[in-house]
CSV table of C-alpha atoms and ligand atoms in Angstrom, one decimal:
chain,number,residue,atom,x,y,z
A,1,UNK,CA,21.4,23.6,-21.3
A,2,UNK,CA,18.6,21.6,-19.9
A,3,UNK,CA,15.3,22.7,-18.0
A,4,UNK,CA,15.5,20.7,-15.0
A,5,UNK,CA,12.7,20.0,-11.9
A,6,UNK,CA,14.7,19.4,-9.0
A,7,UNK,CA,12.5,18.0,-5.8
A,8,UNK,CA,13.8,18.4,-1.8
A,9,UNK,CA,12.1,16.1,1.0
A,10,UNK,CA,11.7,17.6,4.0
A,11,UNK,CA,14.8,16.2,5.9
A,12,UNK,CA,16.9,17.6,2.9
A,13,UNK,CA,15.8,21.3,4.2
A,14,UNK,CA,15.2,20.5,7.6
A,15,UNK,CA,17.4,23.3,9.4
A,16,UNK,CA,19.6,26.7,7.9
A,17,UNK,CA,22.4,24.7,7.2
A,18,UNK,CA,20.8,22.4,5.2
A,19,UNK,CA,18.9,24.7,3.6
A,20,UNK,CA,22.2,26.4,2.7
A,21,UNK,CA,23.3,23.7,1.4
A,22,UNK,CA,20.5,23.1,-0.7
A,23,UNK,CA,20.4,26.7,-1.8
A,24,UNK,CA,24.2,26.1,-3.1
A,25,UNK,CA,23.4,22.9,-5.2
A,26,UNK,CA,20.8,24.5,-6.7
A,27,UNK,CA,22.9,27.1,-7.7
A,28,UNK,CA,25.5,25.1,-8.9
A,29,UNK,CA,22.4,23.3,-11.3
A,30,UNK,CA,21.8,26.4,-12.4
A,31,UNK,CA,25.3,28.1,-13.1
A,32,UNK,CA,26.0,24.9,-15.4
A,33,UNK,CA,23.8,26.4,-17.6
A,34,UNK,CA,20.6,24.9,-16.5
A,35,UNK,CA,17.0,26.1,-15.6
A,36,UNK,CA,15.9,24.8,-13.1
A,37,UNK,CA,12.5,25.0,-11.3
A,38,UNK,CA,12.4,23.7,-7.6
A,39,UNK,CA,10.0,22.3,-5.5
A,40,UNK,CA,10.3,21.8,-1.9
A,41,UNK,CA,8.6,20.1,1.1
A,42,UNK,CA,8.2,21.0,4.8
A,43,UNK,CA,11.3,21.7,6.5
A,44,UNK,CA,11.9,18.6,8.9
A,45,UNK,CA,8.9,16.9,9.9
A,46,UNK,CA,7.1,20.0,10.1
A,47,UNK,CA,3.7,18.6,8.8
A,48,UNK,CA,3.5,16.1,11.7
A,49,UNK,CA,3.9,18.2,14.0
A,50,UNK,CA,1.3,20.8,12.4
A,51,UNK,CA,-0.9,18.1,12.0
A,52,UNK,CA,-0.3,17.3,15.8
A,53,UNK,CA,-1.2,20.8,16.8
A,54,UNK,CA,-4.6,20.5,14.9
A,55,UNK,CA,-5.3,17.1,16.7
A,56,UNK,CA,-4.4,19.1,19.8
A,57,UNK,CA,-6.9,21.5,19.8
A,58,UNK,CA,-9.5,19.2,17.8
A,59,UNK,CA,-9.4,16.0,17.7
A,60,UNK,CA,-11.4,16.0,14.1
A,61,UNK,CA,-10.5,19.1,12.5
A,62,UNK,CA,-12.7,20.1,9.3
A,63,UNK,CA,-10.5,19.4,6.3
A,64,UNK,CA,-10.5,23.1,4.7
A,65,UNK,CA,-8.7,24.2,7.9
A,66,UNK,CA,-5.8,21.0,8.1
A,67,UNK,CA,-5.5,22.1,4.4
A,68,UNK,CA,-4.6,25.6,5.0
A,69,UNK,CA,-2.2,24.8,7.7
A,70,UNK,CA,-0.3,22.0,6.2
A,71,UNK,CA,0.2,24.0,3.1
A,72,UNK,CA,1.9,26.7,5.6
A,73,UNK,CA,4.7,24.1,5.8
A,74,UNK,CA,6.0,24.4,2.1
A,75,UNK,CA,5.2,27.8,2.1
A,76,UNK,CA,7.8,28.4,4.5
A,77,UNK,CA,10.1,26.5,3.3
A,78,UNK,CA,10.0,27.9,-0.3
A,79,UNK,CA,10.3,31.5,1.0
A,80,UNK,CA,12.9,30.7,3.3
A,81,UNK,CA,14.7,29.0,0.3
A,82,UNK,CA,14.5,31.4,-2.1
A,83,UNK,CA,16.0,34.2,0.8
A,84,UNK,CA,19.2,31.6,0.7
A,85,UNK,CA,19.6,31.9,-3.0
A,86,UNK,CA,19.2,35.7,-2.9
A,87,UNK,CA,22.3,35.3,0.0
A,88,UNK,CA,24.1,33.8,-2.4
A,89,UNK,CA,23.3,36.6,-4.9
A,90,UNK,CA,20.8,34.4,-6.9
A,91,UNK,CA,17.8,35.8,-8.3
A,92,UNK,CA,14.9,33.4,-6.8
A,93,UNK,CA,11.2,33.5,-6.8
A,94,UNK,CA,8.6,32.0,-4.3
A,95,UNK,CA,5.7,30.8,-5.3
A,96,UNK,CA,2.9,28.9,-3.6
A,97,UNK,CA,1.3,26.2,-5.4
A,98,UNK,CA,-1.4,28.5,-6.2
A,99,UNK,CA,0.7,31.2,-7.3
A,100,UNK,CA,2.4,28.7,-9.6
A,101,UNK,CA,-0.3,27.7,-11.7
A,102,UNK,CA,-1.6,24.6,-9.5
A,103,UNK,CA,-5.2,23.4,-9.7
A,104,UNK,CA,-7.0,21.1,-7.9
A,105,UNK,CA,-10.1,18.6,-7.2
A,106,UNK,CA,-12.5,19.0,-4.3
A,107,UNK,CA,-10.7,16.1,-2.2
A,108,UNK,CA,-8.6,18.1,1.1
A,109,UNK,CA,-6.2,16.7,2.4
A,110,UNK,CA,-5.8,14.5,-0.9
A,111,UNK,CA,-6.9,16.3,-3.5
A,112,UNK,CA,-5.4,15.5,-7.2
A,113,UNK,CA,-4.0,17.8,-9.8
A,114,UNK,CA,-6.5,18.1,-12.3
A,115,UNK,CA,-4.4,21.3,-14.5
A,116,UNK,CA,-1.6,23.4,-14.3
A,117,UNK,CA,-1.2,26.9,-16.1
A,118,UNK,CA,2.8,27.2,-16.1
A,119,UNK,CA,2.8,30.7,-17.2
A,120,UNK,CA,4.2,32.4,-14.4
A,121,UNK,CA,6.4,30.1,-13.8
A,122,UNK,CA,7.6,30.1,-17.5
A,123,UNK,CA,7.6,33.6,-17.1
A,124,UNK,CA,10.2,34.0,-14.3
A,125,UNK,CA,12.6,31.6,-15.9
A,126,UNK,CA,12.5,33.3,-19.2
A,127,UNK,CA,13.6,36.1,-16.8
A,128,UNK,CA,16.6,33.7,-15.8
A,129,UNK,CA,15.4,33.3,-12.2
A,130,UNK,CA,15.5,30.0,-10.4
A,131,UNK,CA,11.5,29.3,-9.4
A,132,UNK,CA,11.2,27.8,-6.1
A,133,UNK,CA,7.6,26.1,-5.9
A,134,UNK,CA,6.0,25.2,-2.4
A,135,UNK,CA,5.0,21.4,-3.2
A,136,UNK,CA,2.1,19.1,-1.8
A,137,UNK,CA,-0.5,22.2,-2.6
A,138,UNK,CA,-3.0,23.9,-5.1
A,139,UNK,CA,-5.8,25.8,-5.3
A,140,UNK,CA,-9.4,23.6,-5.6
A,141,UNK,CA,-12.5,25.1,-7.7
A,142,UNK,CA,-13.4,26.6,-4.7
A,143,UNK,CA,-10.4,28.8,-4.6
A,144,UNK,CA,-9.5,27.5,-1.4
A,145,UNK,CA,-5.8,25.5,-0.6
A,146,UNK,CA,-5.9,22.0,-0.8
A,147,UNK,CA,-3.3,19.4,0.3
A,148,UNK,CA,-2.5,16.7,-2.1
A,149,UNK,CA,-1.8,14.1,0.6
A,150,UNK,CA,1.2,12.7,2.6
A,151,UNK,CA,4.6,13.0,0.4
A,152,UNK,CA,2.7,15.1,-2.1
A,153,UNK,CA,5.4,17.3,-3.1
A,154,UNK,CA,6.9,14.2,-5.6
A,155,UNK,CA,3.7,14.8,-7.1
A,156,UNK,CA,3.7,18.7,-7.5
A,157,UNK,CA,7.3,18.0,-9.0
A,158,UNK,CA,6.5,15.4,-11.4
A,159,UNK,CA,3.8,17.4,-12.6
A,160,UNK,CA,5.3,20.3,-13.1
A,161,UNK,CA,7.9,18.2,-14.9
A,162,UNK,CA,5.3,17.1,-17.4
A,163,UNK,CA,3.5,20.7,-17.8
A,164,UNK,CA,6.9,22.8,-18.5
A,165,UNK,CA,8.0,19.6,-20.5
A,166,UNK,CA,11.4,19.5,-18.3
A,167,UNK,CA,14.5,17.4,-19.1
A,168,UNK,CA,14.4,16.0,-16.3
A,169,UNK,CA,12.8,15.4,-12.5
A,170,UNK,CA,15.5,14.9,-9.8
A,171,UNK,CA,14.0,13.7,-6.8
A,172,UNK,CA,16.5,14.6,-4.5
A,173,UNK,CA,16.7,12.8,-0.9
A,174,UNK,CA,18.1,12.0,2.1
A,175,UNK,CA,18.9,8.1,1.1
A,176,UNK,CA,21.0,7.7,-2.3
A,177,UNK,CA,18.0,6.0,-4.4
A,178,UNK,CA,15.4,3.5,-4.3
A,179,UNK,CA,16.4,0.2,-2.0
A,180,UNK,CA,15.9,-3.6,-2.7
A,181,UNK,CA,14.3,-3.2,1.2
A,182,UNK,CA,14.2,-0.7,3.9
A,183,UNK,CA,18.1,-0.6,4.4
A,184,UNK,CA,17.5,0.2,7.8
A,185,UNK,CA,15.8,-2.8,8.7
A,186,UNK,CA,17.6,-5.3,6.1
A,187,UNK,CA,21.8,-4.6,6.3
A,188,UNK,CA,22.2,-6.0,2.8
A,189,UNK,CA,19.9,-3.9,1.2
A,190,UNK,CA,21.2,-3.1,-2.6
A,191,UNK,CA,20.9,0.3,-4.0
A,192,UNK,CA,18.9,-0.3,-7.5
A,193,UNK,CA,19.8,1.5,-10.5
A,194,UNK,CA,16.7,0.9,-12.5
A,195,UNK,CA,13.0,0.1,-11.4
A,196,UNK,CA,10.1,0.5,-13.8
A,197,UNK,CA,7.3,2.7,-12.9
A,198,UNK,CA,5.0,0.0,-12.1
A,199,UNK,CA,7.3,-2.0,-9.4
A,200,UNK,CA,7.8,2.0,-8.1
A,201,UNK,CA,4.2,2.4,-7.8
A,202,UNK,CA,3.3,-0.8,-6.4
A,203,UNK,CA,6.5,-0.2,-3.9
A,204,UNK,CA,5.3,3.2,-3.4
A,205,UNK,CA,1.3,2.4,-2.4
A,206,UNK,CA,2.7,-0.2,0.0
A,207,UNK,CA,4.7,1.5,2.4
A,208,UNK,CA,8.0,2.2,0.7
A,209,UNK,CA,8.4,6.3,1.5
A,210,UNK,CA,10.5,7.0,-1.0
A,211,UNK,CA,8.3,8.2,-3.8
A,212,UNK,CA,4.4,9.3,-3.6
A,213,UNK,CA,2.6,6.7,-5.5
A,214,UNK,CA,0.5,9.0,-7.4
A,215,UNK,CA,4.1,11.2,-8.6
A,216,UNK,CA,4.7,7.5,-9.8
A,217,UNK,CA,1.3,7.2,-11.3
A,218,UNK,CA,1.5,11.0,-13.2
A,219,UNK,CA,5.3,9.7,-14.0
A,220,UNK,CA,4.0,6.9,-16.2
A,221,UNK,CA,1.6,8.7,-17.5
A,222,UNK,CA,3.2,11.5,-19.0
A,223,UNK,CA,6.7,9.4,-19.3
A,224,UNK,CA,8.7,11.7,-17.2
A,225,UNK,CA,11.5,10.1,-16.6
A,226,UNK,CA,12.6,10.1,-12.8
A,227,UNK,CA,16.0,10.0,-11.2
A,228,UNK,CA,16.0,9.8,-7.2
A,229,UNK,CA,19.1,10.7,-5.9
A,230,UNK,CA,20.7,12.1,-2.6
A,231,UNK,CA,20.5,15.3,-1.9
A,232,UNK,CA,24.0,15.1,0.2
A,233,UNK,CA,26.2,13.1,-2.2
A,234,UNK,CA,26.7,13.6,-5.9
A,235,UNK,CA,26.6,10.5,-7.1
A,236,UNK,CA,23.8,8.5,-9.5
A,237,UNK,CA,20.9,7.1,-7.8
A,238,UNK,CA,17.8,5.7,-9.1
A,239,UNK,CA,16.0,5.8,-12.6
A,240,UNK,CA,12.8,5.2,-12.6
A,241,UNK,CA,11.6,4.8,-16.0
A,242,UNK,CA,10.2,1.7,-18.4
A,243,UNK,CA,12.7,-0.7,-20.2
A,244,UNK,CA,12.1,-3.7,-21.8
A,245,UNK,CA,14.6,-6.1,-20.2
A,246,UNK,CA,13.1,-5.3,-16.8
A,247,UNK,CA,10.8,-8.7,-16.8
A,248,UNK,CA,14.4,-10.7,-16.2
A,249,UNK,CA,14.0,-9.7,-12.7
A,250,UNK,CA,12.0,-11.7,-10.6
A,251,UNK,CA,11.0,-9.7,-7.0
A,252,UNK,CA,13.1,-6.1,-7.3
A,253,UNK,CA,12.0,-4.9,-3.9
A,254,UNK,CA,10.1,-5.3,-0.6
A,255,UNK,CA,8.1,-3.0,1.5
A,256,UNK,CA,6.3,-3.3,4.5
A,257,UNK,CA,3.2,-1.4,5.4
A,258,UNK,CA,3.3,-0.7,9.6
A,259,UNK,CA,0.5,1.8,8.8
A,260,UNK,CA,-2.6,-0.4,8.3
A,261,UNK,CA,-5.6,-1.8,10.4
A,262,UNK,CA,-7.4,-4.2,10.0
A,263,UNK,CA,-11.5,-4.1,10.2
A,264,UNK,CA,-13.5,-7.1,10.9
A,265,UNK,CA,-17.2,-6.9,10.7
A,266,UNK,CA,-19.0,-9.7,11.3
A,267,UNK,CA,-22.6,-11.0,11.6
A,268,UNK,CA,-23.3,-8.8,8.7
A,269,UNK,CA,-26.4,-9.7,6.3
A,270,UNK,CA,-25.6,-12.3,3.8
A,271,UNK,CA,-27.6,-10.4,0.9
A,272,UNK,CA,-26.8,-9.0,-2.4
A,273,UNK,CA,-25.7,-5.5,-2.1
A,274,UNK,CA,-24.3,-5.7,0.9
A,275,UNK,CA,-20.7,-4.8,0.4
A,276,UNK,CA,-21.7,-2.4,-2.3
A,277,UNK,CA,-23.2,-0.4,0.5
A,278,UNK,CA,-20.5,-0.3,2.9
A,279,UNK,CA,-17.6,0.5,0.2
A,280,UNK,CA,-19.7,2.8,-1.0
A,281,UNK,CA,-19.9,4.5,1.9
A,282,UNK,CA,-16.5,4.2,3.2
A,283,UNK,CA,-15.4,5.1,-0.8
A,284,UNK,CA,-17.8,8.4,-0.3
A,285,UNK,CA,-15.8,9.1,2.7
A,286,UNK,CA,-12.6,9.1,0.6
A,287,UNK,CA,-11.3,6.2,2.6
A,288,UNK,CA,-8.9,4.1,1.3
A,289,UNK,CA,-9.7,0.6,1.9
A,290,UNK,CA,-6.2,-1.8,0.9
A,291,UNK,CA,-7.4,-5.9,1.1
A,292,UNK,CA,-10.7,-7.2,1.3
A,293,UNK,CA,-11.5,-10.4,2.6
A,294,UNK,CA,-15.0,-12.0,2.7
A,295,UNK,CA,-15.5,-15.3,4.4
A,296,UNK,CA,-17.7,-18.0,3.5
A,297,UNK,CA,-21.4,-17.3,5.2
A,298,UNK,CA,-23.0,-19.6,6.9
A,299,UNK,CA,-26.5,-19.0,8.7
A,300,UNK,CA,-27.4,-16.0,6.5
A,301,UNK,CA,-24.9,-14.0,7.5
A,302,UNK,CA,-21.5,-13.3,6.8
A,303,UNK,CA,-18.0,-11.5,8.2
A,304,UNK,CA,-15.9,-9.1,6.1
A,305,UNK,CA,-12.7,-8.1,7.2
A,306,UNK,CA,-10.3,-4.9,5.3
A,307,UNK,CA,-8.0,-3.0,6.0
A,308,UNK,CA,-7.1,0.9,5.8
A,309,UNK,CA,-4.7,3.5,6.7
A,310,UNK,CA,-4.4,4.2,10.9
A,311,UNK,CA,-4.7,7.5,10.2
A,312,UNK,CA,-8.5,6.9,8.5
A,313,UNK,CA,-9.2,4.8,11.5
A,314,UNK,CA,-11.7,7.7,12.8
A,315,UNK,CA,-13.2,8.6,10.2
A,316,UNK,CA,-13.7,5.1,9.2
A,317,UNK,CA,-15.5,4.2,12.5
A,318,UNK,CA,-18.1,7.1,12.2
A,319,UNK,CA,-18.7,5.7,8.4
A,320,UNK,CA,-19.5,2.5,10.2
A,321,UNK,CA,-21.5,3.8,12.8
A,322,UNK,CA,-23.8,5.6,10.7
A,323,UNK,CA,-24.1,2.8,8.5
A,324,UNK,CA,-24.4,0.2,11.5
A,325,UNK,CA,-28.1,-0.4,11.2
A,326,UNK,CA,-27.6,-1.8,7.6
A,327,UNK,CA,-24.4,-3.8,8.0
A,328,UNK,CA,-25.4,-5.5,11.2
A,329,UNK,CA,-24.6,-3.4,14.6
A,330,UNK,CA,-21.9,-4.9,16.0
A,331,UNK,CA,-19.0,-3.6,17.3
A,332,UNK,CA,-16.4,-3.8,14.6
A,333,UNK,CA,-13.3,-5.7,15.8
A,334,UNK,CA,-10.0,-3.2,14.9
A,335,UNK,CA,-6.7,-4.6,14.9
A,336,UNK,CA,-3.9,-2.6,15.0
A,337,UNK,CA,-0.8,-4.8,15.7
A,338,UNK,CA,-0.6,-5.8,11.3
A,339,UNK,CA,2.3,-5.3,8.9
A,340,UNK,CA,1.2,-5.6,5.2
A,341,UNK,CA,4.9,-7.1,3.7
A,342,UNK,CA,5.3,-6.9,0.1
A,343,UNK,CA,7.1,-8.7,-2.9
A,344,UNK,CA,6.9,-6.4,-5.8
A,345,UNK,CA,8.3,-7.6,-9.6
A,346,UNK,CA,7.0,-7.0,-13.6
A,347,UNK,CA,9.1,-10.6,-14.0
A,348,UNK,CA,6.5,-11.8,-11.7
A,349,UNK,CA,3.8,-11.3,-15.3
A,350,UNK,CA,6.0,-14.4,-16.5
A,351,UNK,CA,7.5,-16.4,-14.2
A,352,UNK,CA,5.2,-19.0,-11.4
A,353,UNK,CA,6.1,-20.0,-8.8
A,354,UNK,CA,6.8,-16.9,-6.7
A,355,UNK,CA,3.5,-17.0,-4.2
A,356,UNK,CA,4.8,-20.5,-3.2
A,357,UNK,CA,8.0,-19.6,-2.6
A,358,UNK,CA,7.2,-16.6,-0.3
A,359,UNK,CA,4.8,-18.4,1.8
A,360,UNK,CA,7.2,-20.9,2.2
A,361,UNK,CA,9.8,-19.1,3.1
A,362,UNK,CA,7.4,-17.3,5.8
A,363,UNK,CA,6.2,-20.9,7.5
A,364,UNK,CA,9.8,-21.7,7.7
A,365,UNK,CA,10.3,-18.8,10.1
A,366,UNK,CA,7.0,-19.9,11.8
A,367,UNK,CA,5.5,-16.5,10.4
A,368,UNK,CA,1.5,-17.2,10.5
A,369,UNK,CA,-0.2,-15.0,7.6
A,370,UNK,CA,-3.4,-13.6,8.2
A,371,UNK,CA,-4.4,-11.7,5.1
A,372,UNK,CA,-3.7,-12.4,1.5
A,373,UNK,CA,-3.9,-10.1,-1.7
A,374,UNK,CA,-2.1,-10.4,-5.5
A,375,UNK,CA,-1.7,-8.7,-8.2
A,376,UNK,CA,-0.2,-9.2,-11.5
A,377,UNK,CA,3.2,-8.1,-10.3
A,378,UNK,CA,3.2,-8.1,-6.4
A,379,UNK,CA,1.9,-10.4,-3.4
A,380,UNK,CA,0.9,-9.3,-0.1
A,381,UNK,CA,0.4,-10.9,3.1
A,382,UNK,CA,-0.9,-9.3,6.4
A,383,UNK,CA,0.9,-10.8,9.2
A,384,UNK,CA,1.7,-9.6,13.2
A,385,UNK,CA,3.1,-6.8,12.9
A,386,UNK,CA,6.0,-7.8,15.5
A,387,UNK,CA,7.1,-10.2,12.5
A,388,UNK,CA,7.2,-7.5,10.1
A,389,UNK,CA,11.2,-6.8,10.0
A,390,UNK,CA,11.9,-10.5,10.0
A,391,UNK,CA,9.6,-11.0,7.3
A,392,UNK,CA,11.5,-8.4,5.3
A,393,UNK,CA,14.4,-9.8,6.2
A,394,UNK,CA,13.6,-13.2,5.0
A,395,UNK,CA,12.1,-12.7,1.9
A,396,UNK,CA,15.1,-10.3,1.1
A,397,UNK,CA,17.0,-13.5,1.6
A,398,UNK,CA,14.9,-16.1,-0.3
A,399,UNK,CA,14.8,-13.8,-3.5
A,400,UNK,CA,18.4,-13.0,-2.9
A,401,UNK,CA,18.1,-9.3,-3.6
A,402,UNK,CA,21.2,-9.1,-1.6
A,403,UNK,CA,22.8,-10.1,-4.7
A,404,UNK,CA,22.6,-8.2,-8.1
A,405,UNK,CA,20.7,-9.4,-10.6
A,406,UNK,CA,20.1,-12.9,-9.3
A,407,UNK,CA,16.8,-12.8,-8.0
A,408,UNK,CA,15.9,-16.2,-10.1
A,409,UNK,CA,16.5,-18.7,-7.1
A,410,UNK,CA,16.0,-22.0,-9.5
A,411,UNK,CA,12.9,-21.0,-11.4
A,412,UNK,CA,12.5,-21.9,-14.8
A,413,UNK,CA,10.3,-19.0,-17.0
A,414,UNK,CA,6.8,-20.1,-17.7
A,415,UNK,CA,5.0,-19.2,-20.9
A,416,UNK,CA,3.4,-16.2,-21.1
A,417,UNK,CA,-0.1,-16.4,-22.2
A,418,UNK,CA,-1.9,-13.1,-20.6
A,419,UNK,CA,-3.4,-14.7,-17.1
A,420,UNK,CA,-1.7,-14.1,-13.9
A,421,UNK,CA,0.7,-17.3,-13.1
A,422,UNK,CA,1.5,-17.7,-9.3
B,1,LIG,N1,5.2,17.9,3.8
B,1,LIG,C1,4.3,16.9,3.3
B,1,LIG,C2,4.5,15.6,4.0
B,1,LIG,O1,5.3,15.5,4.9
B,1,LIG,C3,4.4,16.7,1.8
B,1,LIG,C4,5.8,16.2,1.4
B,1,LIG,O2,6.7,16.2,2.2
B,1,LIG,O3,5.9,15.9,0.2
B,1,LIG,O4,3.8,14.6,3.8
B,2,MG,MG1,7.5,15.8,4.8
């Protein structure tokens, strides 16, 4: 008998039938001994369209407010699952994420889990019911709901894995595990078996959906071990956990970020403290800027271009505006037409060669880069975002992830000696 955290995405409970089906897998978990603690997302893509309704009537709603209706979403879903266990003569309990013991930082609409008090919840199963938990919510030290950002329910589940001490966290979903590459966009995308949290987390801050990068983050933290698997097929999907021959793989997957624009400023004052104004300002606005770019400045003053999320794009401009007289007051220049592609890998600590390869590969395909940005185990390049599948497409190719395990295309190991080798 194992205490298990099993996690449903929102298309896995999208309509009655699949919640039904949901309801009898569950059961199943639980009849084979197990308990087992759910946590559930919106049914379908309910949080866009709430989220659309808000922007209806208000085109900047205050944060408390999107909170408490985007938390309505799981809450629905939770209740409505636990009333298709109970058809099924289960005994099933609801909870909200406040209910279940989930606190949170000030930050709507992406606040963090700062603690979690699992005694009801350890409660209810000691009472052998099956506890359903509405995800992607707690309650902040204000005692009011906060969201914990887009896909947050991974990261109510993983948590919750850590703080009852579960066996295991199943993320269950609508694909059978974590991809080389967006299968729909490359045909030969490979299923992986194994990826180590940091290639997950990398994957998962740049544009891969399957996993929330901060469930990855809490993941590695607390070494929760994750499995992502379908939530229509029984069969093994994903691990997600840290193994030590993992550094044999070169690139192990791809993402591209559609989701990004990009900021030019220019004319700004070339003077110290510059940049730490404006970061600090967009950083107090809880925006999250991705790549930076500063040019050389010539004539005293300077252009800065970065990029962040679409969706911060308003709030980002009235951070600028205010801020305008400072940073120079021209217009900023947004560009929305960008892809950020990927190459994510931990062998990438120990092997050079890789950036080369990539940008080769790219100016083959006449694919002009515009942005650039490494880290020790991924490189990014901002290019148009019209050229973002092929990109994916190519690189699968050039790193051959369409073949298992050989993702070496004729590079020899370099010694490792602690500094990043591209
Ligand atoms: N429903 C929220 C979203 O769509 C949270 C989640 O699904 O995890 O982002
Ligand atoms: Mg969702």
């Amino acid at each position: 008998m194992a205490l298990i955290v099993q996690k449903y995405g929102g298309s896995s409970v999208a309509d009655v039938e699949c919640m039904q089906r949901v309801a009898r897998r569950i059961l199943k978990t639980k009849k084979a001994g197990n308990d087992v603690v759910v946590v559930v997302s919106a049914m379908g893509d309910t949080t866009d369209e709430l989220v659309e309704l808000a922007h209806k009537i208000n085109p900047d709603p205050r944060e408390r407010e999107l909170d408490m209706l985007l938390a309505s979403g799981e809450q629905i879903s939770s209740a409505v699952l636990a009333m298709a266990l109970h058809q099924l003569g289960a005994d099933a309990v609801a909870m909200s994420g406040p209910q279940a013991g989930i606190f949170t930082d000030l930050f709507h609409t992406k606040a963090k889990i700062v603690e979690i008090r699992p005694q009801r919840i350890l409660d209810q199963l000691r009472k052998g019911r099956i506890v359903i938990v509405a995800g992607f919510q707690g309650l902040n030290p204000e005692e009011d709901i906060a969201t914990l950002g887009r896909g947050g329910s991974d990261t109510t589940a993983v948590a919750l894995a850590a703080a009852i001490k579960a066996d295991r966290c199943q993320i269950l979903k609508d694909v059978e595990g974590v991809y080389t590459a967006n299968p729909r966009v490359v045909e030969r995308a490979r299923k992986l078996d194994e990826i180590a949290y940091d290639e997950m987390l990398e994957l998962a801050s740049l544009g891969s959906e399957v996993l929330q990068s901060r469930a990855v983050e809490f993941a590695k933290k607390y070494s929760v071990v994750l499995e992502v698997v379908s939530s229509f097929v029984e069969k093994p999907g994903t691990l997600v956990r840290e193994v030590d021959h993992m550094e044999d793989i070169l690139v192990r997957g791809i993402a591209a970020d559609k989701n990004q624009v990009k900021i030019t400023l220019s004319g700004i004052p070339d003077q110290p403290g510059m940049a730490a104004k404006l970061f600090h300002e967009l950083a107090g606005a809880s925006i999250n800027v991705d790549m930076i770019i500063q040019n050389v400045s010539a004539q005293g003053v300077t252009d800065l271009s970065f990029t962040v999320p679409a969706s911060e794009l308003t709030k980002t401009r009235k951070t600028l505006k205010a801020i305008s007289s400072h940073v120079g007051d021209r217009e900023p220049d947004i560009d929305a037409d960008i892809a950020k592609v990927s190459i994510v890998g931990v062998g990438m600590r120990s092997h050079s060669g890789v950036a080369h390869q990539m940008f080769a590969a790219l100016a083959k395909h006449k694919i002009n880069i515009g942005m650039i940005s490494t880290s020790e185990i991924k490189i990014s390049v901002v290019i148009r975002k019209e050229h973002a599948d092929d990109a994916v497409r190519v690189l699968h190719q050039t790193f051959g992830l369409d073949k298992k395990s050989a993702t070496r295309p004729g590079k020899k190991p370099v010694k490792k000696s602690g500094s990043k080798k591209r």
